[in-house]
PDB file of C-alpha atoms in Angstrom:
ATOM      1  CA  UNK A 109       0.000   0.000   0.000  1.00 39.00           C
ATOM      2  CA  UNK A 110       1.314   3.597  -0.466  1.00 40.00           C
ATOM      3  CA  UNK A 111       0.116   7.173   1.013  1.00 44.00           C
ATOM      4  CA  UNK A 112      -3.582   7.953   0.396  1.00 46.00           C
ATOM      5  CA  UNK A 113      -3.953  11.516   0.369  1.00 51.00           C
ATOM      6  CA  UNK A 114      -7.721  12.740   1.008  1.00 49.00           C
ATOM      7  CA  UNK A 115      -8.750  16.289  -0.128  1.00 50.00           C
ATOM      8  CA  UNK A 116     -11.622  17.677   0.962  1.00 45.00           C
ATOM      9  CA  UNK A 117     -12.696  21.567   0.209  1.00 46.00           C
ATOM     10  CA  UNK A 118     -12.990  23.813   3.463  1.00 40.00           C
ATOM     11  CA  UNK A 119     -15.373  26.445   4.026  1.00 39.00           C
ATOM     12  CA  UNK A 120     -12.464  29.349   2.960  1.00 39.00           C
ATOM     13  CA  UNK A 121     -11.616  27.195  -0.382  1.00 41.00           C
ATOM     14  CA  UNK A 122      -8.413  25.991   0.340  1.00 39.00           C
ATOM     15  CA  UNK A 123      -8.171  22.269   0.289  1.00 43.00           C
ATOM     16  CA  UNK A 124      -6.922  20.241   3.013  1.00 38.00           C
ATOM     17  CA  UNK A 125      -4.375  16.793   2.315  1.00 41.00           C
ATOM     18  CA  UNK A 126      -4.980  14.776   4.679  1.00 37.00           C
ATOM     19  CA  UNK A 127      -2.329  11.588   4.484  1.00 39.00           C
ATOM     20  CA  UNK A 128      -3.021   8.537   6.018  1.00 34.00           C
ATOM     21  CA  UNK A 129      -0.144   6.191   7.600  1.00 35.00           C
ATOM     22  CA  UNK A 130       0.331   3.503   5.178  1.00 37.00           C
ATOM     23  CA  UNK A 131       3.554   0.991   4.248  1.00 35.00           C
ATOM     24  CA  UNK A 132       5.489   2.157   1.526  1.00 38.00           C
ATOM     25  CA  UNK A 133       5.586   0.400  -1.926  1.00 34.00           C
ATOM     26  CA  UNK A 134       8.819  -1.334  -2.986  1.00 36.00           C
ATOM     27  CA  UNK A 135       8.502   0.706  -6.625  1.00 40.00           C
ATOM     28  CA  UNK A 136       8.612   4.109  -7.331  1.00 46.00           C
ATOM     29  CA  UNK A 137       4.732   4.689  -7.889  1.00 60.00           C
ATOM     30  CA  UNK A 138       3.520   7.478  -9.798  1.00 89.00           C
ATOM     31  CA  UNK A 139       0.588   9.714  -9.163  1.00 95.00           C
ATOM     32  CA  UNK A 140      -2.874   8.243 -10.089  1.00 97.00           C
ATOM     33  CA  UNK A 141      -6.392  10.689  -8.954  1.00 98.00           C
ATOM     34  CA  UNK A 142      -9.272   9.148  -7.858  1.00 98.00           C
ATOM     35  CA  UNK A 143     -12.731  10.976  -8.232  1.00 97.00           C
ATOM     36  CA  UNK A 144     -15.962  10.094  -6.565  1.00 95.00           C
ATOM     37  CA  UNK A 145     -19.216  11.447  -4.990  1.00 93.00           C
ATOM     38  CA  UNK A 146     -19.227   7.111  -3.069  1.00 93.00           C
ATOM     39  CA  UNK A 147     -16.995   7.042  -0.084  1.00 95.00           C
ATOM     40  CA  UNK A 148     -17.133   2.754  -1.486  1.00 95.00           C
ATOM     41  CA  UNK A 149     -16.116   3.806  -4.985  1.00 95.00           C
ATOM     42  CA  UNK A 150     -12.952   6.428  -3.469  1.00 96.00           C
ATOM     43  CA  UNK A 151     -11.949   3.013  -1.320  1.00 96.00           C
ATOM     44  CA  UNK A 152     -12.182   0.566  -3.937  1.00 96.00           C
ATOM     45  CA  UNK A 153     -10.466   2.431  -6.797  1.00 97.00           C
ATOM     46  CA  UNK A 154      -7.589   4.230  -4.264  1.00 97.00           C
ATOM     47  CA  UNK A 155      -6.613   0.823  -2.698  1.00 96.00           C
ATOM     48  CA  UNK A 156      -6.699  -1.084  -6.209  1.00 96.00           C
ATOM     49  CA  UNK A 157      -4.132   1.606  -7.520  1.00 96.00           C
ATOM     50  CA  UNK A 158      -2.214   1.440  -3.973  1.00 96.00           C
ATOM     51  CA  UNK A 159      -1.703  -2.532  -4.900  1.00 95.00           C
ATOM     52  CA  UNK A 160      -0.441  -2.299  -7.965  1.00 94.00           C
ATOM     53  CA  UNK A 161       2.162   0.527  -6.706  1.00 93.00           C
ATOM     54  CA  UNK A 162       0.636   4.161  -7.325  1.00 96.00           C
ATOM     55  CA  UNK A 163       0.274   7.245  -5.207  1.00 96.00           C
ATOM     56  CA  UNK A 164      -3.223   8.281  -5.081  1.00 97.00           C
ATOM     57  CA  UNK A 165      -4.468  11.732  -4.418  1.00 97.00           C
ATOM     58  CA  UNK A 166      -8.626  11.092  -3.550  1.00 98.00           C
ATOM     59  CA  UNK A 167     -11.192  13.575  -3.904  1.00 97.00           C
ATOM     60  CA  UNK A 168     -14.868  13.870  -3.686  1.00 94.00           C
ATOM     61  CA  UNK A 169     -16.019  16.081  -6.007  1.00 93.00           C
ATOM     62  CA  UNK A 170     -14.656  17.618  -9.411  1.00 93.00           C
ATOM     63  CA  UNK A 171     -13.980  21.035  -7.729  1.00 94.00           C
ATOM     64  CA  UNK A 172     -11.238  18.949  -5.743  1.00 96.00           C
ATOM     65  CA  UNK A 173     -10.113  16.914  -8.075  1.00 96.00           C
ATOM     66  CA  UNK A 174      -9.568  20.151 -10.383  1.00 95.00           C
ATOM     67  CA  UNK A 175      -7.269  21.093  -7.521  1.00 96.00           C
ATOM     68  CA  UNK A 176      -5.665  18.359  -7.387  1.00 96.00           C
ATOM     69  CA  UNK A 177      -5.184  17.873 -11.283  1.00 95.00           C
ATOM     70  CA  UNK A 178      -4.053  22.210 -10.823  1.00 94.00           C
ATOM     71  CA  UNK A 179      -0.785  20.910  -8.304  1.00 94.00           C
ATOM     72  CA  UNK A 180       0.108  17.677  -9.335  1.00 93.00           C
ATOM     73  CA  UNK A 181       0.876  15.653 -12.678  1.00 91.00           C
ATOM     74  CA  UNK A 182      -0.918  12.792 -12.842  1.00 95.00           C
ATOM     75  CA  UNK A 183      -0.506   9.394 -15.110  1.00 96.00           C
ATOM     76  CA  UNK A 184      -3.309   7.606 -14.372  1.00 97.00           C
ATOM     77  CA  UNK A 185      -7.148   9.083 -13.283  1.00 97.00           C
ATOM     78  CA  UNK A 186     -10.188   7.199 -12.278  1.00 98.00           C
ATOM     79  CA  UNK A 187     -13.315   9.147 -12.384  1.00 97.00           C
ATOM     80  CA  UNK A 188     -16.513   7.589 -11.335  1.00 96.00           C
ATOM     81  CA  UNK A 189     -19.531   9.208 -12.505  1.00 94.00           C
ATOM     82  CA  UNK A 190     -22.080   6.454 -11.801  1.00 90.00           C
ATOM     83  CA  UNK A 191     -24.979   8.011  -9.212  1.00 76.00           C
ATOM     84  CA  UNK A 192     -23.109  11.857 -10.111  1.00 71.00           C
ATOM     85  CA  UNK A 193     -25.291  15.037  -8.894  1.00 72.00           C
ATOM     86  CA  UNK A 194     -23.155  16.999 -11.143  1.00 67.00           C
ATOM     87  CA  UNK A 195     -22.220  14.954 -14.036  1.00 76.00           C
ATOM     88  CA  UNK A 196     -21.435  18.002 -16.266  1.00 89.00           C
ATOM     89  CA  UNK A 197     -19.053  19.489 -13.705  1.00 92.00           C
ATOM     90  CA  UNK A 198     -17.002  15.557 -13.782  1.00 94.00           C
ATOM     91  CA  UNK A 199     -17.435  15.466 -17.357  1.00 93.00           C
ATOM     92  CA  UNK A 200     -15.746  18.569 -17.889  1.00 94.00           C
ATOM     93  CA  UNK A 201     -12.964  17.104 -15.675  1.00 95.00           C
ATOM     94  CA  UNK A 202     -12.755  13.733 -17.618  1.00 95.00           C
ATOM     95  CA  UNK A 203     -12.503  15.850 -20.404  1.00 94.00           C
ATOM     96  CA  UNK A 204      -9.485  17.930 -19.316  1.00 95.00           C
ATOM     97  CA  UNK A 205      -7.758  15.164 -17.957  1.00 96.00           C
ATOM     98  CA  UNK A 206      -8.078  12.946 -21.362  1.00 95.00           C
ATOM     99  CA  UNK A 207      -6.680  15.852 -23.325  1.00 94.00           C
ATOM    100  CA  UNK A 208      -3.678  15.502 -21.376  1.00 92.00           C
ATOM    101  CA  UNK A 209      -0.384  13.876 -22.638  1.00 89.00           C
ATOM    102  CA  UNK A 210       0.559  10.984 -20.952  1.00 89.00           C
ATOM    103  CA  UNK A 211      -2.309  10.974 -18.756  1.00 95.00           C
ATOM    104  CA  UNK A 212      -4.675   7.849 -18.445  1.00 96.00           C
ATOM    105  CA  UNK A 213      -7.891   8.173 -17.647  1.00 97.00           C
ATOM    106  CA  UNK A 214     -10.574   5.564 -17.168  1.00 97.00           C
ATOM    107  CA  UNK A 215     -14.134   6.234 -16.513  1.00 96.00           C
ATOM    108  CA  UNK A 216     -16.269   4.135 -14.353  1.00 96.00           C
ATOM    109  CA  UNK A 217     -19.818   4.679 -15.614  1.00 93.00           C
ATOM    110  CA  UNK A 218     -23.208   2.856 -15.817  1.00 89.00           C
ATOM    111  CA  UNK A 219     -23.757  -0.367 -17.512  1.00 89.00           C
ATOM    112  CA  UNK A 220     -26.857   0.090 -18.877  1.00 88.00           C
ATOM    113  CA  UNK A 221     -25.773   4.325 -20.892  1.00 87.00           C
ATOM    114  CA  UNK A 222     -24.256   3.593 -23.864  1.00 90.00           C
ATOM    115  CA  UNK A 223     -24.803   6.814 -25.066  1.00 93.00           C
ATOM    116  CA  UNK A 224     -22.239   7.923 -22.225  1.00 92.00           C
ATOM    117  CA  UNK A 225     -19.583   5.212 -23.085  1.00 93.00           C
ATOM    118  CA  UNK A 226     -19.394   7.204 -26.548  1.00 95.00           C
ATOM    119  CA  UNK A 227     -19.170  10.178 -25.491  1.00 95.00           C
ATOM    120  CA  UNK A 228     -16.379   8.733 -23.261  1.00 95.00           C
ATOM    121  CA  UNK A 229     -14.432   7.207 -26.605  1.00 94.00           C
ATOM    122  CA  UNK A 230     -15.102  10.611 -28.330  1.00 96.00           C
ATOM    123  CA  UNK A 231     -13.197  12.409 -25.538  1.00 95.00           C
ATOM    124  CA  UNK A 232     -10.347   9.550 -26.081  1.00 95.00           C
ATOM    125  CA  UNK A 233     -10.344   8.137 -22.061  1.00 96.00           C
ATOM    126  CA  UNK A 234      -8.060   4.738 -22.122  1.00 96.00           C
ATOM    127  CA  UNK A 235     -10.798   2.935 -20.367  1.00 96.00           C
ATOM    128  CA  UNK A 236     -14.406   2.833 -20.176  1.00 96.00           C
ATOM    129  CA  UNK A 237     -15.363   0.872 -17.204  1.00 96.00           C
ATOM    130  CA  UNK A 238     -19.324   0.085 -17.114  1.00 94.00           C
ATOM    131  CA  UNK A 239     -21.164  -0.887 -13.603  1.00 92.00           C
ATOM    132  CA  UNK A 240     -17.755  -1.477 -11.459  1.00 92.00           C
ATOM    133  CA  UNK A 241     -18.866  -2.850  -8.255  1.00 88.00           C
ATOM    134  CA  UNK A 242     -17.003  -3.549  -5.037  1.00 85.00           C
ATOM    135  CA  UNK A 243     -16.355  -7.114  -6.096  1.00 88.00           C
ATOM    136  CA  UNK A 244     -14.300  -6.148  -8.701  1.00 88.00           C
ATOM    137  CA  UNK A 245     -11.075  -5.126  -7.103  1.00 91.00           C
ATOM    138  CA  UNK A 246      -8.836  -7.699  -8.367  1.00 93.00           C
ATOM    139  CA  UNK A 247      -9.662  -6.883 -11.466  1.00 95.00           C
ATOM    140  CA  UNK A 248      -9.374  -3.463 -11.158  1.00 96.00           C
ATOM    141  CA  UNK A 249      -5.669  -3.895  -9.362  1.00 96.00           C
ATOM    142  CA  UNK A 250      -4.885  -5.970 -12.463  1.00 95.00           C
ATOM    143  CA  UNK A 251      -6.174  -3.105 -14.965  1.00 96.00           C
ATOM    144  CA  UNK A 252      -3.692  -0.527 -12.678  1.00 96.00           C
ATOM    145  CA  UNK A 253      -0.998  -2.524 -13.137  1.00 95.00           C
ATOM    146  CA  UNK A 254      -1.390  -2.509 -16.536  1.00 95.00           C
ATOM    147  CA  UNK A 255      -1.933   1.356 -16.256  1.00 95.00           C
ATOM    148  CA  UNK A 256       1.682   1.008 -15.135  1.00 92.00           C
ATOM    149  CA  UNK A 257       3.552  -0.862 -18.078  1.00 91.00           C
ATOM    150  CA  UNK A 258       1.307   1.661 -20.347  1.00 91.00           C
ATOM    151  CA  UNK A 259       2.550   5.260 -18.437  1.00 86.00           C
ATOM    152  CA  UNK A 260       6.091   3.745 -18.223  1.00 81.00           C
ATOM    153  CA  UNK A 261       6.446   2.800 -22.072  1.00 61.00           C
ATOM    154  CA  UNK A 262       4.985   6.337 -22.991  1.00 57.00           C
ATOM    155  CA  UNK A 263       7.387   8.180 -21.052  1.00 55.00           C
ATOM    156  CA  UNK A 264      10.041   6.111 -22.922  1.00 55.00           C
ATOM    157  CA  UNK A 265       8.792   6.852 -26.387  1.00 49.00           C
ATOM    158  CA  UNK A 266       9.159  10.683 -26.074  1.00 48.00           C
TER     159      UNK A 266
END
């Protein structure tokens, strides 16, 4: 497992890092963000990265994670917008973060909008992730450690 910073927006704006005590990874890890309104879906997606030897940086809301994405360089970002109140506001995140170079970014969305797993390919995320559920963490972890060979082999082709 690695450092899970939490960021939560305070009353004045700032953002607060909160970072919890945690056993160092025997890699370097690189940064991955982790986006979602479900305290479930933040634990599930942060400790699946943690696994397979990334840093993660988790926020709540796109305002945060727009901080987040504003101070640190990230290589890999899972946003969830399944059960969003503000699905424009993430979108508009997904889409920043996708337009980035050498930044992957997988969506978790619903199973059952296709219509949103287009838009997804349109705004050229690496993955498209329809109705993740907690029992999915191995295979997440698996799909991070792949995130790994992928950010490592593009940093070596530039």
């Amino acid at each position: 497992m690695s450092d899970l910073d939490t960021h939560s927006r305070t009353t004045r704006g700032r953002v607060d890092r909160q970072v919890s005590d945690a056993t160092k990874h025997a890699t370097q890890a690189s940064q991955c963000l982790v986006v979602s309104q479900s305290e479930s879906m933040r634990e599930l997606l942060s400790k699946s990265a943690n696994v397979a030897g990334w840093d993660t940086v988790v926020c709540m809301d796109h305002e945060n994670g727009l901080a987040a994405f504003n101070r640190t360089r990230f290589k890999l970002a899972f946003i969830d917008l399944t059960g969003t109140n503000a699905p424009s506001e993430l979108r508009d995140l997904c889409h920043t973060l996708a337009s980035q170079p050498n930044c992957l970014v997988a969506i978790c969305g619903s199973a059952m909008n296709s219509e949103e797993e287009i838009w997804a390919r349109q705004v050229g995320v690496w993955l498209y992730l329809p109705g993740v559920a907690l029992e999915h963490a191995e295979e997440l972890a698996a799909i991070c450690e792949q995130a790994q060979l992928v950010s490592g082999l593009s940093a070596e082709l530039r």
